[in-house]
mmCIF file of C-alpha atoms in Angstrom:
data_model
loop_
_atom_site.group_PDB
_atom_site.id
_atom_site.type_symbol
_atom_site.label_atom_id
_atom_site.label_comp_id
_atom_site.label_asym_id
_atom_site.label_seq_id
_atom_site.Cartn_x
_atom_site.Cartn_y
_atom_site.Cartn_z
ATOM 1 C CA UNK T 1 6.755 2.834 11.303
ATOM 2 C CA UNK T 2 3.736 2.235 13.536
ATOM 3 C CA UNK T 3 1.516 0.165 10.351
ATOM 4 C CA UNK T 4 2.250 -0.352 6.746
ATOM 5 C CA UNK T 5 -0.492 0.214 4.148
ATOM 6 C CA UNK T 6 -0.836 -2.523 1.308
ATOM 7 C CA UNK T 7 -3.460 -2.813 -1.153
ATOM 8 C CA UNK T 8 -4.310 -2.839 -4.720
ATOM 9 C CA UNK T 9 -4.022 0.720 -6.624
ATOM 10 C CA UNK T 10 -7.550 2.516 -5.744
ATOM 11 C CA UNK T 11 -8.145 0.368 -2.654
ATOM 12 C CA UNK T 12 -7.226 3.677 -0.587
ATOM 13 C CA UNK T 13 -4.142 3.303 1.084
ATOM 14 C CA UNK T 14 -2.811 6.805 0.711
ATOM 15 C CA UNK T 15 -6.300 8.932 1.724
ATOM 16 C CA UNK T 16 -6.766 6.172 4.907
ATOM 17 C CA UNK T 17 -2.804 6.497 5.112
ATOM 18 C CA UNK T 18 -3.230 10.064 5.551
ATOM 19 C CA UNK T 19 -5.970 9.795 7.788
ATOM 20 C CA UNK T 20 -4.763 7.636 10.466
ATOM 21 C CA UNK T 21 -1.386 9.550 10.679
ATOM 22 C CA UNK T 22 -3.669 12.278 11.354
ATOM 23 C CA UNK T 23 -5.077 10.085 14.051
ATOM 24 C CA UNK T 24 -1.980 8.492 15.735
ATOM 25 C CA UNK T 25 -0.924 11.994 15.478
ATOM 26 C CA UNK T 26 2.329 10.787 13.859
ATOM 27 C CA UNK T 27 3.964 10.990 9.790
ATOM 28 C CA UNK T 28 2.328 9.281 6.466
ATOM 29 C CA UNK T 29 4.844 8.577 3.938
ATOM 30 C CA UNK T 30 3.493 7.676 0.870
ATOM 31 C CA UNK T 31 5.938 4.600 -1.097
ATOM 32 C CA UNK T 32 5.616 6.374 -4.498
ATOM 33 C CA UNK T 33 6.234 9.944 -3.650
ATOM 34 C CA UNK T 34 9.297 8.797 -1.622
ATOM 35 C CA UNK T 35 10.239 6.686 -4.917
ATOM 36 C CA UNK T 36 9.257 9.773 -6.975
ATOM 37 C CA UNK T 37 11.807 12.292 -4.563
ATOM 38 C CA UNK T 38 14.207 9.678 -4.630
ATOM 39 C CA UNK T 39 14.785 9.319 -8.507
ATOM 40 C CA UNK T 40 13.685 12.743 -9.169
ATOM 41 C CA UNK T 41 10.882 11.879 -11.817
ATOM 42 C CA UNK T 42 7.393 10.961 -11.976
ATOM 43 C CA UNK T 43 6.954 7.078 -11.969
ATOM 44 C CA UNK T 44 5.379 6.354 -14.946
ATOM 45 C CA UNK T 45 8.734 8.261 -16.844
ATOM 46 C CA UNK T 46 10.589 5.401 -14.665
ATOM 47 C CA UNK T 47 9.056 3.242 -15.874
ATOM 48 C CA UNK T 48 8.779 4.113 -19.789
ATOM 49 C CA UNK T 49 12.894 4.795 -19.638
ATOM 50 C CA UNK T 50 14.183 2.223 -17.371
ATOM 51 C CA UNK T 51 11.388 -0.727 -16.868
ATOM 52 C CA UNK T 52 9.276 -2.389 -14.252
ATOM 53 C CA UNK T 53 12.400 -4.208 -12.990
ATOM 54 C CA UNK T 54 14.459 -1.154 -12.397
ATOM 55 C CA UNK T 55 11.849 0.572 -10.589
ATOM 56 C CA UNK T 56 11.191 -2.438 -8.420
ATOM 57 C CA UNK T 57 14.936 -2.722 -7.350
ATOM 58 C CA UNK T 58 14.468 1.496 -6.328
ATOM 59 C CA UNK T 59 11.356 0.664 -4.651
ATOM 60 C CA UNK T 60 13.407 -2.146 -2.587
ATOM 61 C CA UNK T 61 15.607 0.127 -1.646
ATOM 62 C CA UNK T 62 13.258 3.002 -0.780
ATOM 63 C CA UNK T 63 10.897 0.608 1.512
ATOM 64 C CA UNK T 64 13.773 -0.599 3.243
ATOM 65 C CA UNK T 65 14.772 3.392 3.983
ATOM 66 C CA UNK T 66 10.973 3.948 4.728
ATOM 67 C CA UNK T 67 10.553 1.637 7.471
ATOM 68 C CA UNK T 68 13.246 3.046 9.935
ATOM 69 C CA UNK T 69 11.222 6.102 10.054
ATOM 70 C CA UNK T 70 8.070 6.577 12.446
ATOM 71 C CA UNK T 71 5.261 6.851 11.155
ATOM 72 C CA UNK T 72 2.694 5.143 8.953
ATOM 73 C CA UNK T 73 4.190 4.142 5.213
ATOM 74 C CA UNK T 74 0.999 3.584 2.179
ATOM 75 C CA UNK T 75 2.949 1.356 -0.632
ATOM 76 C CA UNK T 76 2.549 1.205 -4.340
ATOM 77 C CA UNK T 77 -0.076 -1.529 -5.326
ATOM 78 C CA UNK T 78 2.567 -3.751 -6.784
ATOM 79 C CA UNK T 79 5.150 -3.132 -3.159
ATOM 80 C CA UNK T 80 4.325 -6.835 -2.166
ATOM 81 C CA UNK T 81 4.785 -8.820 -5.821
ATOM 82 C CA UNK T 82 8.744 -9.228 -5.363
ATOM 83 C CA UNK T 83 9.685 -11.614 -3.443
ATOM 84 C CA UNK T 84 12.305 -9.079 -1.648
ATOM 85 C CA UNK T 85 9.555 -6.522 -0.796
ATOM 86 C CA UNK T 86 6.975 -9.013 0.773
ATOM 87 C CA UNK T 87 10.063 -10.789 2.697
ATOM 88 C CA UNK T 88 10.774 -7.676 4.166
ATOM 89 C CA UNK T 89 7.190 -7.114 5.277
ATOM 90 C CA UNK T 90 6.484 -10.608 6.029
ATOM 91 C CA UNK T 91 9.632 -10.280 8.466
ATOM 92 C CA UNK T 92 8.930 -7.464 9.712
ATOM 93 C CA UNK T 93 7.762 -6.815 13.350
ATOM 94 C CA UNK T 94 5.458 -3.420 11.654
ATOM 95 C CA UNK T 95 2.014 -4.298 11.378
ATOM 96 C CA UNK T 96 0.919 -5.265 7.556
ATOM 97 C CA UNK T 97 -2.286 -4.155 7.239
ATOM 98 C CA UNK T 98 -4.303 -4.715 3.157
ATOM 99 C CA UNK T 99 -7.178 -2.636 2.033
ATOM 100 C CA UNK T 100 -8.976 -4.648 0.227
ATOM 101 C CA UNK T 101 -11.796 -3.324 -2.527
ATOM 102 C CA UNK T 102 -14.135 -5.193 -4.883
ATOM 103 C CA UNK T 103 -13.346 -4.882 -8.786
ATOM 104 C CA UNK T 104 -16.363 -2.717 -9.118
ATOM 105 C CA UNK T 105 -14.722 -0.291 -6.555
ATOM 106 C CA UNK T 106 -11.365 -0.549 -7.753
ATOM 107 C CA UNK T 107 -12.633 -0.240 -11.244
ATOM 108 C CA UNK T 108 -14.397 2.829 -10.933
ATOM 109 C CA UNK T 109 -11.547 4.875 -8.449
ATOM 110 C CA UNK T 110 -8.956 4.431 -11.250
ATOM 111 C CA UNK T 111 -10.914 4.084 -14.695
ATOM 112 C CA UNK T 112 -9.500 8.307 -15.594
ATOM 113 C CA UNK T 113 -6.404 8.157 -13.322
ATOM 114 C CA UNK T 114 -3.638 8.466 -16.096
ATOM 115 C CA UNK T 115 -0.486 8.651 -13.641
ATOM 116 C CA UNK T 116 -1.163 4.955 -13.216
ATOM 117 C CA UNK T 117 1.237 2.832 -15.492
ATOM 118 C CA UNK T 118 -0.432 -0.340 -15.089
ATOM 119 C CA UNK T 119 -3.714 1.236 -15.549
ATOM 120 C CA UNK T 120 -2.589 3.123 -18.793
ATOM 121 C CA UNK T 121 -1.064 -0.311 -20.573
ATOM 122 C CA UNK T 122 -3.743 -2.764 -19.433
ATOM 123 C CA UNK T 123 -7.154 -3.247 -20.631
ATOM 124 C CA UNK T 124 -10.064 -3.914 -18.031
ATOM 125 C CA UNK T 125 -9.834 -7.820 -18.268
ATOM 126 C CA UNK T 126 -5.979 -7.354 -17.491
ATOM 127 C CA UNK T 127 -6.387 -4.831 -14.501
ATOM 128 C CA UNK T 128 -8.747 -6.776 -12.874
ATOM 129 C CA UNK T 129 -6.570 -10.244 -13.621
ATOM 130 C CA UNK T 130 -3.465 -8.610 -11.996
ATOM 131 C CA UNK T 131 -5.610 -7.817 -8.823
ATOM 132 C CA UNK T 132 -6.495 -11.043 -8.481
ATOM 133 C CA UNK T 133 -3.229 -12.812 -9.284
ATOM 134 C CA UNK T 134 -2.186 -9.901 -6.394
ATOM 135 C CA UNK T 135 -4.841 -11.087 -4.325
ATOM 136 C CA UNK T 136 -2.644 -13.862 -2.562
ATOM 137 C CA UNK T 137 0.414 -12.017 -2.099
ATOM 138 C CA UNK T 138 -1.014 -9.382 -0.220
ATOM 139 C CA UNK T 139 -2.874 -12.201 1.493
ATOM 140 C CA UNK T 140 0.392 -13.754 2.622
ATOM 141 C CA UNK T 141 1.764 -10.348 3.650
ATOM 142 C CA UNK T 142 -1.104 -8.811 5.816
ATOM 143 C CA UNK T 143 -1.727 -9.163 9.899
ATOM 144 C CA UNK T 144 -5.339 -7.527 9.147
ATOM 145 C CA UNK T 145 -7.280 -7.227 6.327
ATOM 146 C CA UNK T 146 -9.759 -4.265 5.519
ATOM 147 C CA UNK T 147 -13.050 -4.831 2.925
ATOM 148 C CA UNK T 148 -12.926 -1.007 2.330
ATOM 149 C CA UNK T 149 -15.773 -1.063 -0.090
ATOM 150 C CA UNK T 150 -19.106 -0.138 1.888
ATOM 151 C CA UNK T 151 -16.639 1.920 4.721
ATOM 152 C CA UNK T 152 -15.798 5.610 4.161
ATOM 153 C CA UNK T 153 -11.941 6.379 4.645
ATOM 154 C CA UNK T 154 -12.307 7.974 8.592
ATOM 155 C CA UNK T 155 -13.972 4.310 9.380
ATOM 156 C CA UNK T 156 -11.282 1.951 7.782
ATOM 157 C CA UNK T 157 -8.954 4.119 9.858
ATOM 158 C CA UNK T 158 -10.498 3.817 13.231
ATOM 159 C CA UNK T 159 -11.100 0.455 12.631
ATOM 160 C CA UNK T 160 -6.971 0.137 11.995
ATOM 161 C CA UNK T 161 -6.766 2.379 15.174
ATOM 162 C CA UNK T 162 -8.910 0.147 17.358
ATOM 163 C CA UNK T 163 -6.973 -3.153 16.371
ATOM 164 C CA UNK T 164 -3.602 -1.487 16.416
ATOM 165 C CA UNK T 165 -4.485 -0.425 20.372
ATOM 166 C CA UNK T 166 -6.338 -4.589 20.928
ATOM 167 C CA UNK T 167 -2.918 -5.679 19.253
ATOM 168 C CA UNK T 168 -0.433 -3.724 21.767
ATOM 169 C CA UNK T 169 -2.738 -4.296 24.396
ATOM 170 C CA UNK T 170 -2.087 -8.177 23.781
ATOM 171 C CA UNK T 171 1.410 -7.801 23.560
ATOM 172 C CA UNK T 172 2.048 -5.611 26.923
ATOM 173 C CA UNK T 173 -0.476 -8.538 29.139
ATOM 174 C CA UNK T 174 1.891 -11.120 27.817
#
C-alpha cells in the first residue's frame, strides 16, 4: 500500500481513494467491499446476523490482508476504533492519512444513505457524538490530516500527492 485512507463515513475516502489511485497510477481497494467479497454479504446483513464485534474481528483480518497489496486502501469509518486496527496502522510504515469533514458536511453526504448501519440505528445527536468520540482516534492514527470540506475530491488528492512526493523526498536526502 502506498497511503491508507481514514476518515469518518461521508468524509470521502473512497471517491478521493479512487482518485489518487487514478493518480499514482496504481490499485484502490476499498476496506468494505473487500470485507463485503470476503464474507460474501452486504455489511449491514453482517452486522444484523452476527454483530458489530464479529464484523470488527473480519475487518482485522481483512486490513491486515489489505495492506500487503500495492496500492492505496479507503477504510470503513469505524477501521481505527479497535485497538487492533489502529495498532496496526499506528505501526505501520504506510502513510495514515484522515479526511476530515465538518458535521454539516458529514451530515448532509449521508442523511439518505441507507447501506450505512450506524447511520440507519442512530439518530442525528448520536451520529454526530460518535464522530466526535472518533475524532481522537483517527487523530492518534493519521501522519496528515485533510479538512475536506471547502476542497473538491481531485484537490484533497493532489494535495495527498504533493505531500506523499515532500515525504519520500525527505526520506531519500536522509
Amino acid at each position: 500500500m502506498e497511503a491508507i485512507l481514514i476518515g469518518f463515513m461521508g468524509s470521502g475516502k473512497t471517491t478521493v481513494g479512487r482518485l489518487l489511485a487514478e493518480q499514482l497510477q496504481t490499485a484502490h481497494a476499498d476496506l468494505d467491499e473487500l470485507i463485503v467479497q470476503r464474507a460474501g454479504q452486504p455489511i449491514t446483513a453482517i452486522f444484523a446476523r452476527q454483530g458489530e464485534g464479529q464484523f470488527r474481528q473480519l475487518e482485522q483480518r481483512t486490513l491486515l490482508a489489505a495492506l500487503q497489496r500495492p496500492g492505496i486502501l479507503s477504510t470503513g469509518g469505524g477501521t481505527p476504533t479497535t485497538a487492533a486496527n489502529a495498532a496496526i496502522l499506528t505501526t505501520s510504515s504506510i502513510p495514515v492519512i484522515w479526511l476530515d469533514a465538518t458535521d454539516a458536511t458529514i451530515l448532509a453526504r449521508v442523511a439518505a444513505d441507507d447501506g450505512r448501519p450506524l447511520v440507519n440505528e442512530l439518530d442525528t445527536t448520536a451520529l454526530l457524538t460518535l464522530k466526535q468520540r472518533r475524532a481522537a482516534l483517527y487523530a492518534a492514527a493519521a501522519d496528515l490530516v485533510i479538512a475536506t470540506d471547502r476542497l473538491t475530491p481531485t484537490q484533497i488528492s493532489q494535495r495527498i500527492v504533493d505531500w506523499l512526493a515532500q515525504s519520500a523526498q525527505r526520506v531519500i536526502q536522509a
